[in-house]
Amino acid sequence: MEIGESHLGNHLVLRPVGRLDNGTSADFQAYLVKALNAAGRDIIVDFSGINYVSSAGLRALMAASRLKPAGRRIAVAAAGQVVQEILTISRFHEVIPLFATVDAANEAWTDKTKPVATRSATPPHPPTVPVHFWGTRGSLAAPLNHNNTRGKIREALMAARDRQLRTPEAIDAFIERDLAFSVRGTFGGNTACVEIGTGGNEYMICDLGTGVREFGAKMMMQHGPARPQTYNVFLSHVHWDHIMGFPFFTPAYIPGNKIRIYSAHRSAREALLRQQSAPCFPVLFESLGATIEFIELETGQNYEIAGFTVSCIRQFHEGESYGYRFTKNGKVIVYSTDCEHKASVLDNSYPFVSFFRHADLLIFDAMYSLADAVSVKEDWGHSSNIIAVELAQLARVKKLAMFHHEPAYDDARIERVLGETIRYEEISREDHKVEVISAYDGLDLSV
């Protein structure tokens, strides 16, 4: 990558040319850090010569910003339309100020005014395996509150003004056609629980977040206590949001039911026992009526379970987390939550690219914006929508379901992130399209 230097007022202007990606980001970061330490002045990075920037490039900029000497400033200016969209989608402007032109940055800093981020336009076969999402939130359950509900009602009524909605059919059509999903519905508030249909007489779920309570209620309505069932559970890890629903899973209390809990964690049994013991819960784990078996898995091995070939991979998350790959009749579903992928290692040699390879559905932890994931929330063990897209493209995934939503995000923000992510997939796509969706409680898919 070529980087030109010039001076404007008291500021050093750097003008890189080309793509800022995995292949160039390390050299760019080193150059930028050296310039920040040597120049003794603020730096404006002129992006007019950059035609594409990946998560690795953004990370390099943010890393340089953190490593700059005290009192030094860095800004980005003159980004083209596509690069500007990428910066906006990644929430980059929350970390480093953006300016429409180099002159605007120079003027703002010369006048000692606070840099203001520029604003960009909002980016604008037969099924064989059913998948149902019972819980999609991360870290903590996040139910709708009074203000959320009132806001949805108000927005719907505003949209209905001057409409001739005289029949139930007209009302239903208006709701489905004219109201955004964030108004007519909700992404939900239950923590992680996903059901993968087996097509047989056993059930299979990933994680035991609060969503498992509703799954259990459905099982009781469907089978009752007199018809024992077998449940295969795959735990990503034993942090509380992924096991907190189990004490409310009614089938666990019914004699005759079998529950097999698969995990690569040796502490899975201990974690479930601890949360269901005094003083945390009134019903002891040992008093549950179902037959509960804990089965420890090993990474790198294939297992035949409930008609699926199952393998697991260790993920980057405090306390260890594991992702699962389920294969049946040529269909591949990957469940990968609570993992932090660093942008600097995303290439075809990265083990997760092979693990995700050709997945028909990738359920992926996209909890944060990239700006959060590489700054204030770095090393928190979660990934971003930008990383999700880049990994899915490398692995040639068919459908990406963003999952483990930030509990502080309301429905409108999750929907906005979805729109931005779809746009980023379009911008960064080379020869393989990835369908991007945002999972919500109650979503049914056929893979």
Short mmCIF file of C-alpha atoms in Angstrom, two decimals:
data_model
loop_
_atom_site.label_atom_id
_atom_site.label_comp_id
_atom_site.label_asym_id
_atom_site.label_seq_id
_atom_site.Cartn_x
_atom_site.Cartn_y
_atom_site.Cartn_z
CA MET A 1 0.00 0.00 0.00
CA GLU A 2 1.29 3.46 -0.93
CA ILE A 3 0.88 6.20 1.68
CA GLY A 4 1.45 9.83 0.76
CA GLU A 5 2.25 12.57 3.26
CA SER A 6 1.49 16.28 3.19
CA HIS A 7 0.91 19.10 5.64
CA LEU A 8 -2.16 21.26 6.09
CA GLY A 9 -1.90 23.94 8.73
CA ASN A 10 -0.54 22.29 11.85
CA HIS A 11 -1.75 18.84 10.82
CA LEU A 12 -0.07 15.92 9.09
CA VAL A 13 -2.22 14.45 6.31
CA LEU A 14 -1.68 10.80 5.37
CA ARG A 15 -3.24 9.55 2.13
CA PRO A 16 -3.24 5.74 1.75
CA VAL A 17 -4.23 4.33 -1.63
CA GLY A 18 -5.90 1.00 -2.42
CA ARG A 19 -7.63 -1.58 -0.24
CA LEU A 20 -7.28 -1.59 3.52
CA ASP A 21 -7.78 -5.25 4.42
CA ASN A 22 -6.03 -8.30 5.91
CA GLY A 23 -3.15 -7.96 3.48
CA THR A 24 -2.37 -4.30 4.17
CA SER A 25 -3.75 -3.50 7.64
CA ALA A 26 -0.67 -4.51 9.67
CA ASP A 27 1.69 -2.34 7.61
CA PHE A 28 -0.79 0.52 7.67
CA GLN A 29 -1.13 0.32 11.45
CA ALA A 30 2.64 0.29 11.93
CA TYR A 31 3.05 3.30 9.61
CA LEU A 32 0.29 5.21 11.39
CA VAL A 33 1.64 4.53 14.88
CA LYS A 34 5.13 5.57 13.80
CA ALA A 35 3.77 8.79 12.30
CA LEU A 36 1.76 9.58 15.42
CA ASN A 37 4.85 9.21 17.59
CA ALA A 38 7.19 11.09 15.27
CA ALA A 39 5.06 13.91 13.95
CA GLY A 40 4.29 15.68 17.20
CA ARG A 41 1.04 16.84 15.65
CA ASP A 42 -2.49 15.64 14.96
CA ILE A 43 -3.05 13.38 11.96
CA ILE A 44 -5.82 13.47 9.39
CA VAL A 45 -6.10 10.24 7.38
CA ASP A 46 -7.35 11.11 3.90
CA PHE A 47 -9.46 8.14 2.76
CA SER A 48 -10.22 9.48 -0.71
CA GLY A 49 -7.82 6.92 -2.18
CA ILE A 50 -9.26 3.94 -0.26
CA ASN A 51 -11.79 1.95 -2.28
CA TYR A 52 -12.53 -0.71 0.36
CA VAL A 53 -11.89 -1.24 4.06
CA SER A 54 -12.43 -4.54 5.89
CA SER A 55 -12.80 -5.21 9.59
CA ALA A 56 -9.03 -5.77 9.76
CA GLY A 57 -8.47 -2.28 8.36
CA LEU A 58 -10.89 -0.71 10.81
CA ARG A 59 -9.24 -2.56 13.63
CA ALA A 60 -5.84 -1.23 12.57
CA LEU A 61 -7.13 2.34 12.72
CA MET A 62 -8.67 1.82 16.13
CA ALA A 63 -5.54 0.15 17.46
CA ALA A 64 -3.43 3.06 16.25
CA SER A 65 -5.83 5.45 17.94
CA ARG A 66 -5.38 3.64 21.25
CA LEU A 67 -1.58 3.61 20.89
CA LYS A 68 -1.21 7.30 20.03
CA PRO A 69 0.69 9.58 22.42
CA ALA A 70 -1.32 11.53 24.99
CA GLY A 71 -2.70 14.73 23.54
CA ARG A 72 -2.48 13.60 19.92
CA ARG A 73 -5.60 13.29 17.78
CA ILE A 74 -6.46 11.23 14.72
CA ALA A 75 -9.38 11.61 12.33
CA VAL A 76 -10.56 10.12 9.05
CA ALA A 77 -11.72 12.33 6.20
CA ALA A 78 -12.93 12.26 2.60
CA ALA A 79 -14.16 8.65 2.55
CA GLY A 80 -15.98 7.64 -0.62
CA GLN A 81 -19.60 6.52 -0.55
CA VAL A 82 -18.96 2.78 -0.15
CA VAL A 83 -16.26 3.22 2.48
CA GLN A 84 -18.42 5.80 4.28
CA GLU A 85 -21.22 3.23 4.47
CA ILE A 86 -18.84 0.65 5.94
CA LEU A 87 -17.66 3.16 8.54
CA THR A 88 -21.25 3.99 9.45
CA ILE A 89 -22.40 0.37 9.66
CA SER A 90 -19.48 -0.52 11.94
CA ARG A 91 -20.22 2.48 14.21
CA PHE A 92 -16.65 3.60 13.53
CA HIS A 93 -17.61 7.24 14.12
CA GLU A 94 -18.22 6.45 17.79
CA VAL A 95 -14.48 5.79 18.20
CA ILE A 96 -12.71 8.07 15.71
CA PRO A 97 -14.19 11.30 14.30
CA LEU A 98 -15.09 11.38 10.61
CA PHE A 99 -15.11 14.44 8.37
CA ALA A 100 -16.53 14.96 4.91
CA THR A 101 -13.28 16.54 3.65
CA VAL A 102 -9.71 17.05 4.76
CA ASP A 103 -10.33 20.80 4.81
CA ALA A 104 -13.30 20.30 7.13
CA ALA A 105 -11.14 18.35 9.57
CA ASN A 106 -8.39 20.94 9.41
CA GLU A 107 -10.84 23.78 9.98
CA ALA A 108 -12.56 22.03 12.89
CA TRP A 109 -9.31 21.31 14.69
CA THR A 110 -7.73 24.66 13.86
CA ASP A 111 -10.75 26.36 15.41
CA LYS A 112 -10.40 23.98 18.36
CA THR A 113 -13.98 22.89 17.95
CA LYS A 114 -15.04 19.39 18.86
CA PRO A 115 -14.88 17.09 15.83
CA VAL A 116 -18.32 16.09 14.65
CA ALA A 117 -18.98 12.89 12.78
CA THR A 118 -20.37 13.33 9.29
CA ARG A 119 -23.78 11.84 8.66
CA SER A 120 -24.36 9.45 5.85
CA ALA A 121 -27.54 8.14 4.35
CA THR A 122 -29.05 5.08 6.02
CA PRO A 123 -28.23 2.07 3.91
CA PRO A 124 -31.11 1.71 2.71
CA HIS A 125 -35.94 -27.81 -2.75
CA PRO A 126 -37.91 -29.17 -0.15
CA PRO A 127 -37.11 -28.37 3.48
CA THR A 128 -35.54 -31.20 5.40
CA VAL A 129 -34.50 -29.75 8.76
CA PRO A 130 -36.78 -27.40 10.74
CA VAL A 131 -35.16 -24.90 13.12
CA HIS A 132 -37.09 -22.98 15.76
CA PHE A 133 -35.66 -20.13 17.82
CA TRP A 134 -37.02 -20.11 21.39
CA GLY A 135 -34.57 -17.51 22.72
CA THR A 136 -32.21 -15.15 20.90
CA ARG A 137 -30.99 -12.57 23.46
CA GLY A 138 -27.52 -12.51 24.94
CA SER A 139 -26.34 -12.15 28.53
CA LEU A 140 -29.68 -11.28 30.12
CA ALA A 141 -33.37 -11.69 29.38
CA ALA A 142 -34.82 -8.43 28.03
CA PRO A 143 -38.65 -8.33 27.97
CA LEU A 144 -40.61 -5.47 26.41
CA ASN A 145 -41.64 -2.79 28.88
CA HIS A 146 -44.54 -0.32 28.98
CA ASN A 147 -42.77 2.34 26.94
CA ASN A 148 -41.68 -0.16 24.28
CA THR A 149 -45.24 -1.39 23.82
CA ARG A 150 -46.75 2.10 23.84
CA GLY A 151 -44.24 3.25 21.25
CA LYS A 152 -45.16 0.40 18.92
CA ILE A 153 -48.88 1.13 19.28
CA ARG A 154 -48.33 4.81 18.58
CA GLU A 155 -46.21 4.15 15.51
CA ALA A 156 -48.78 1.71 14.14
CA LEU A 157 -51.63 4.18 14.68
CA MET A 158 -49.66 6.96 13.02
CA ALA A 159 -49.07 4.72 10.00
CA ALA A 160 -52.77 3.83 9.87
CA ARG A 161 -53.99 7.42 9.54
CA ASP A 162 -56.07 8.04 6.43
CA ARG A 163 -56.24 4.30 5.71
CA GLN A 164 -59.56 2.62 5.02
CA LEU A 165 -59.12 -0.36 7.31
CA ARG A 166 -62.72 -1.51 7.53
CA THR A 167 -62.30 -5.28 7.55
CA PRO A 168 -60.15 -7.75 9.49
CA GLU A 169 -58.54 -8.75 6.20
CA ALA A 170 -57.58 -5.15 5.40
CA ILE A 171 -56.12 -4.72 8.88
CA ASP A 172 -54.08 -7.91 8.61
CA ALA A 173 -52.77 -6.91 5.18
CA PHE A 174 -51.80 -3.47 6.49
CA ILE A 175 -49.92 -4.98 9.43
CA GLU A 176 -47.95 -7.42 7.28
CA ARG A 177 -47.31 -5.14 4.32
CA ASP A 178 -46.91 -1.64 5.73
CA LEU A 179 -45.51 -2.00 9.24
CA ALA A 180 -41.86 -2.72 9.91
CA PHE A 181 -41.16 -5.91 11.84
CA SER A 182 -39.90 -3.84 14.77
CA VAL A 183 -43.38 -2.28 14.98
CA ARG A 184 -45.65 -5.24 14.26
CA GLY A 185 -43.55 -7.75 16.20
CA THR A 186 -40.52 -8.11 18.45
CA PHE A 187 -37.16 -9.84 18.36
CA GLY A 188 -38.01 -11.11 21.83
CA GLY A 189 -36.33 -11.16 25.18
CA ASN A 190 -35.54 -14.80 26.02
CA THR A 191 -31.93 -15.94 26.28
CA ALA A 192 -30.39 -18.57 24.05
CA CYS A 193 -32.35 -21.69 23.12
CA VAL A 194 -32.65 -23.13 19.61
CA GLU A 195 -34.51 -26.29 18.58
CA ILE A 196 -33.28 -28.34 15.62
CA GLY A 197 -35.88 -30.80 14.35
CA THR A 198 -34.73 -34.40 14.12
CA GLY A 199 -37.60 -35.80 12.09
CA GLY A 200 -37.68 -38.70 14.54
CA ASN A 201 -38.92 -39.47 18.03
CA GLU A 202 -36.21 -37.48 19.84
CA TYR A 203 -35.78 -33.74 20.34
CA MET A 204 -32.64 -31.66 20.01
CA ILE A 205 -31.94 -28.20 21.41
CA CYS A 206 -28.94 -25.92 21.74
CA ASP A 207 -28.55 -24.21 25.12
CA LEU A 208 -30.88 -23.89 28.09
CA GLY A 209 -31.54 -20.15 28.27
CA THR A 210 -34.90 -18.76 29.36
CA GLY A 211 -36.39 -19.74 26.00
CA VAL A 212 -36.35 -23.40 27.06
CA ARG A 213 -39.29 -22.75 29.40
CA GLU A 214 -41.60 -22.13 26.43
CA PHE A 215 -40.18 -25.14 24.60
CA GLY A 216 -40.97 -27.26 27.67
CA ALA A 217 -44.50 -25.87 27.84
CA LYS A 218 -45.05 -26.87 24.22
CA MET A 219 -43.78 -30.38 24.93
CA MET A 220 -46.18 -30.77 27.85
CA MET A 221 -49.12 -29.63 25.73
CA GLN A 222 -48.08 -31.95 22.91
CA HIS A 223 -47.20 -35.07 24.91
CA GLY A 224 -48.36 -34.58 28.48
CA PRO A 225 -46.74 -36.38 31.42
CA ALA A 226 -47.82 -39.87 30.34
CA ARG A 227 -45.77 -40.06 27.13
CA PRO A 228 -42.03 -39.99 27.97
CA GLN A 229 -39.71 -38.27 25.50
CA THR A 230 -35.96 -38.05 24.90
CA TYR A 231 -34.27 -34.65 24.78
CA ASN A 232 -30.74 -34.09 23.47
CA VAL A 233 -29.24 -30.83 24.76
CA PHE A 234 -26.03 -29.24 23.44
CA LEU A 235 -24.50 -26.67 25.77
CA SER A 236 -22.26 -24.02 24.25
CA HIS A 237 -20.99 -23.20 27.74
CA VAL A 238 -22.23 -22.84 31.29
CA HIS A 239 -22.49 -19.09 31.75
CA TRP A 240 -25.75 -18.31 33.48
CA ASP A 241 -27.69 -16.91 30.51
CA HIS A 242 -27.23 -20.25 28.72
CA ILE A 243 -28.45 -22.49 31.55
CA MET A 244 -30.81 -20.30 33.59
CA GLY A 245 -33.96 -21.69 31.95
CA PHE A 246 -33.38 -25.31 32.97
CA PRO A 247 -35.05 -25.10 36.43
CA PHE A 248 -38.22 -24.04 34.56
CA PHE A 249 -38.06 -26.81 31.95
CA THR A 250 -41.11 -28.83 32.97
CA PRO A 251 -40.13 -32.13 31.24
CA ALA A 252 -37.16 -32.33 33.63
CA TYR A 253 -39.62 -32.93 36.48
CA ILE A 254 -41.49 -35.79 34.77
CA PRO A 255 -40.41 -39.39 35.55
CA GLY A 256 -39.73 -41.38 32.38
CA ASN A 257 -38.34 -38.49 30.37
CA LYS A 258 -34.70 -38.80 29.31
CA ILE A 259 -32.47 -35.75 29.05
CA ARG A 260 -28.98 -36.15 27.59
CA ILE A 261 -26.81 -33.07 28.07
CA TYR A 262 -23.87 -32.97 25.66
CA SER A 263 -20.98 -30.63 26.33
CA ALA A 264 -17.22 -30.39 26.09
CA HIS A 265 -17.27 -28.88 29.59
CA ARG A 266 -16.33 -31.09 32.50
CA SER A 267 -18.15 -28.66 34.78
CA ALA A 268 -21.56 -28.86 33.08
CA ARG A 269 -23.13 -31.08 35.74
CA GLU A 270 -21.68 -29.01 38.57
CA ALA A 271 -22.99 -25.77 37.03
CA LEU A 272 -26.55 -27.08 36.76
CA LEU A 273 -26.42 -28.52 40.28
CA ARG A 274 -25.19 -25.26 41.74
CA GLN A 275 -27.86 -23.07 40.19
CA GLN A 276 -30.56 -25.49 41.39
CA SER A 277 -29.52 -25.64 45.03
CA ALA A 278 -30.14 -23.60 48.17
CA PRO A 279 -30.33 -20.67 48.46
CA CYS A 280 -30.65 -20.09 44.70
CA PHE A 281 -33.66 -22.30 43.93
CA PRO A 282 -36.23 -24.15 46.04
CA VAL A 283 -36.16 -27.44 44.08
CA LEU A 284 -32.90 -29.37 44.24
CA PHE A 285 -31.43 -30.81 41.05
CA GLU A 286 -31.33 -34.25 42.67
CA SER A 287 -35.11 -34.23 43.09
CA LEU A 288 -35.87 -33.90 39.37
CA GLY A 289 -37.93 -36.79 38.07
CA ALA A 290 -36.38 -37.21 34.62
CA THR A 291 -33.35 -39.38 33.97
CA ILE A 292 -30.56 -36.88 33.26
CA GLU A 293 -27.26 -37.95 31.71
CA PHE A 294 -24.19 -35.77 31.11
CA ILE A 295 -22.07 -36.75 28.11
CA GLU A 296 -18.68 -35.12 27.54
CA LEU A 297 -17.67 -34.50 23.92
CA GLU A 298 -14.22 -33.95 22.46
CA THR A 299 -13.30 -31.47 19.76
CA GLY A 300 -12.19 -32.94 16.44
CA GLN A 301 -14.47 -35.98 16.80
CA ASN A 302 -17.69 -36.83 14.97
CA TYR A 303 -20.66 -38.19 16.89
CA GLU A 304 -23.88 -39.75 15.60
CA ILE A 305 -26.74 -38.32 17.66
CA ALA A 306 -30.47 -38.33 16.87
CA GLY A 307 -29.82 -38.84 13.16
CA PHE A 308 -27.20 -36.07 12.90
CA THR A 309 -23.44 -36.12 12.61
CA VAL A 310 -22.27 -33.70 15.28
CA SER A 311 -18.87 -32.13 15.89
CA CYS A 312 -17.72 -29.29 18.12
CA ILE A 313 -15.02 -26.62 18.18
CA ARG A 314 -13.52 -24.67 21.06
CA GLN A 315 -14.28 -20.96 20.86
CA PHE A 316 -12.72 -17.77 22.20
CA HIS A 317 -14.75 -16.89 25.28
CA GLU A 318 -13.94 -16.55 28.97
CA GLY A 319 -14.49 -19.90 30.68
CA GLU A 320 -14.46 -21.70 27.31
CA SER A 321 -17.31 -21.95 24.84
CA TYR A 322 -17.99 -24.51 22.12
CA GLY A 323 -19.67 -24.27 18.74
CA TYR A 324 -21.53 -27.17 17.13
CA ARG A 325 -21.85 -28.36 13.55
CA PHE A 326 -24.87 -30.55 12.75
CA THR A 327 -25.02 -32.46 9.46
CA LYS A 328 -27.90 -34.53 8.11
CA ASN A 329 -28.79 -35.55 4.55
CA GLY A 330 -26.31 -33.07 3.13
CA LYS A 331 -27.70 -30.17 5.17
CA VAL A 332 -25.40 -28.33 7.57
CA ILE A 333 -26.42 -26.18 10.53
CA VAL A 334 -23.77 -24.46 12.65
CA TYR A 335 -24.55 -23.07 16.09
CA SER A 336 -21.76 -20.71 17.14
CA THR A 337 -22.48 -18.30 19.95
CA ASP A 338 -20.29 -16.59 22.54
CA CYS A 339 -17.09 -16.40 20.56
CA GLU A 340 -14.85 -13.41 19.88
CA HIS A 341 -13.21 -13.47 16.46
CA LYS A 342 -10.34 -11.03 15.93
CA ALA A 343 -10.43 -9.26 12.58
CA SER A 344 -6.68 -9.66 12.12
CA VAL A 345 -6.94 -13.44 11.73
CA LEU A 346 -9.80 -13.74 9.25
CA ASP A 347 -8.54 -15.69 6.26
CA ASN A 348 -8.96 -19.17 4.81
CA SER A 349 -6.44 -20.64 7.27
CA TYR A 350 -8.63 -19.65 10.22
CA PRO A 351 -10.09 -22.86 11.77
CA PHE A 352 -13.60 -21.44 11.98
CA VAL A 353 -13.73 -20.94 8.22
CA SER A 354 -13.41 -24.71 7.80
CA PHE A 355 -15.88 -25.36 10.61
CA PHE A 356 -18.46 -23.04 9.02
CA ARG A 357 -17.69 -24.17 5.46
CA HIS A 358 -20.78 -24.47 3.21
CA ALA A 359 -23.20 -24.27 6.12
CA ASP A 360 -26.80 -23.94 5.00
CA LEU A 361 -27.46 -22.01 8.20
CA LEU A 362 -24.91 -20.30 10.45
CA ILE A 363 -26.31 -19.12 13.80
CA PHE A 364 -23.73 -16.55 14.90
CA ASP A 365 -23.12 -14.33 17.90
CA ALA A 366 -23.25 -10.79 16.46
CA MET A 367 -23.88 -9.02 19.75
CA TYR A 368 -21.87 -5.84 19.17
CA SER A 369 -21.01 -3.29 16.54
CA LEU A 370 -17.45 -3.66 15.29
CA ALA A 371 -16.49 -0.40 17.00
CA ASP A 372 -17.60 -1.81 20.35
CA ALA A 373 -16.08 -5.23 19.70
CA VAL A 374 -12.59 -3.83 19.13
CA SER A 375 -12.65 -1.00 21.66
CA VAL A 376 -14.67 -0.72 24.87
CA LYS A 377 -15.89 -4.33 24.71
CA GLU A 378 -12.79 -6.00 23.33
CA ASP A 379 -12.06 -9.34 24.99
CA TRP A 380 -15.63 -9.58 26.30
CA GLY A 381 -16.05 -12.76 24.27
CA HIS A 382 -18.53 -11.70 21.60
CA SER A 383 -18.39 -10.71 17.93
CA SER A 384 -19.99 -8.21 15.58
CA ASN A 385 -22.18 -8.10 12.50
CA ILE A 386 -19.21 -7.10 10.34
CA ILE A 387 -17.13 -10.09 11.45
CA ALA A 388 -20.17 -12.32 10.95
CA VAL A 389 -20.49 -11.31 7.31
CA GLU A 390 -16.78 -11.64 6.54
CA LEU A 391 -16.54 -15.11 8.07
CA ALA A 392 -19.74 -16.24 6.34
CA GLN A 393 -18.41 -15.03 3.00
CA LEU A 394 -15.07 -16.77 3.48
CA ALA A 395 -16.84 -20.01 4.43
CA ARG A 396 -19.41 -19.65 1.61
CA VAL A 397 -22.31 -19.93 4.02
CA LYS A 398 -25.81 -19.80 2.51
CA LYS A 399 -27.73 -18.11 5.32
CA LEU A 400 -26.40 -16.13 8.28
CA ALA A 401 -28.68 -15.72 11.30
CA MET A 402 -27.44 -13.01 13.67
CA PHE A 403 -28.04 -14.11 17.24
CA HIS A 404 -27.32 -13.34 20.91
CA HIS A 405 -28.68 -9.80 20.60
CA GLU A 406 -27.44 -7.12 22.99
CA PRO A 407 -30.09 -6.86 25.77
CA ALA A 408 -29.83 -3.06 25.74
CA TYR A 409 -30.94 -2.89 22.09
CA ASP A 410 -34.61 -2.29 21.39
CA ASP A 411 -36.39 -3.79 18.38
CA ALA A 412 -35.84 -0.72 16.21
CA ARG A 413 -32.10 -0.81 16.76
CA ILE A 414 -31.82 -4.54 16.05
CA GLU A 415 -33.77 -4.01 12.84
CA ARG A 416 -31.51 -1.10 11.89
CA VAL A 417 -28.43 -3.26 12.48
CA LEU A 418 -29.97 -5.92 10.22
CA GLY A 419 -30.46 -3.42 7.40
CA GLU A 420 -26.90 -2.16 7.76
CA THR A 421 -25.54 -5.70 7.80
CA ILE A 422 -27.41 -6.64 4.63
CA ARG A 423 -25.91 -3.57 2.99
CA TYR A 424 -22.40 -4.47 4.21
CA GLU A 425 -22.78 -7.95 2.73
CA GLU A 426 -23.62 -6.32 -0.62
CA ILE A 427 -20.65 -3.95 -0.43
CA SER A 428 -18.11 -6.60 0.55
CA ARG A 429 -19.44 -9.43 -1.64
CA GLU A 430 -17.12 -10.81 -4.28
CA ASP A 431 -18.58 -13.94 -5.91
CA HIS A 432 -20.75 -15.48 -3.18
CA LYS A 433 -23.96 -14.04 -1.75
CA VAL A 434 -24.81 -14.66 1.90
CA GLU A 435 -28.44 -14.23 2.92
CA VAL A 436 -28.49 -12.25 6.17
CA ILE A 437 -31.32 -12.42 8.70
CA SER A 438 -31.72 -11.51 12.34
CA ALA A 439 -33.07 -14.32 14.53
CA TYR A 440 -36.02 -13.60 16.80
CA ASP A 441 -37.94 -15.53 19.43
CA GLY A 442 -40.49 -17.65 17.57
CA LEU A 443 -38.71 -17.67 14.21
CA ASP A 444 -39.19 -20.87 12.21
CA LEU A 445 -36.77 -21.80 9.43
CA SER A 446 -36.62 -24.75 7.06
CA VAL A 447 -33.08 -25.69 6.09
#
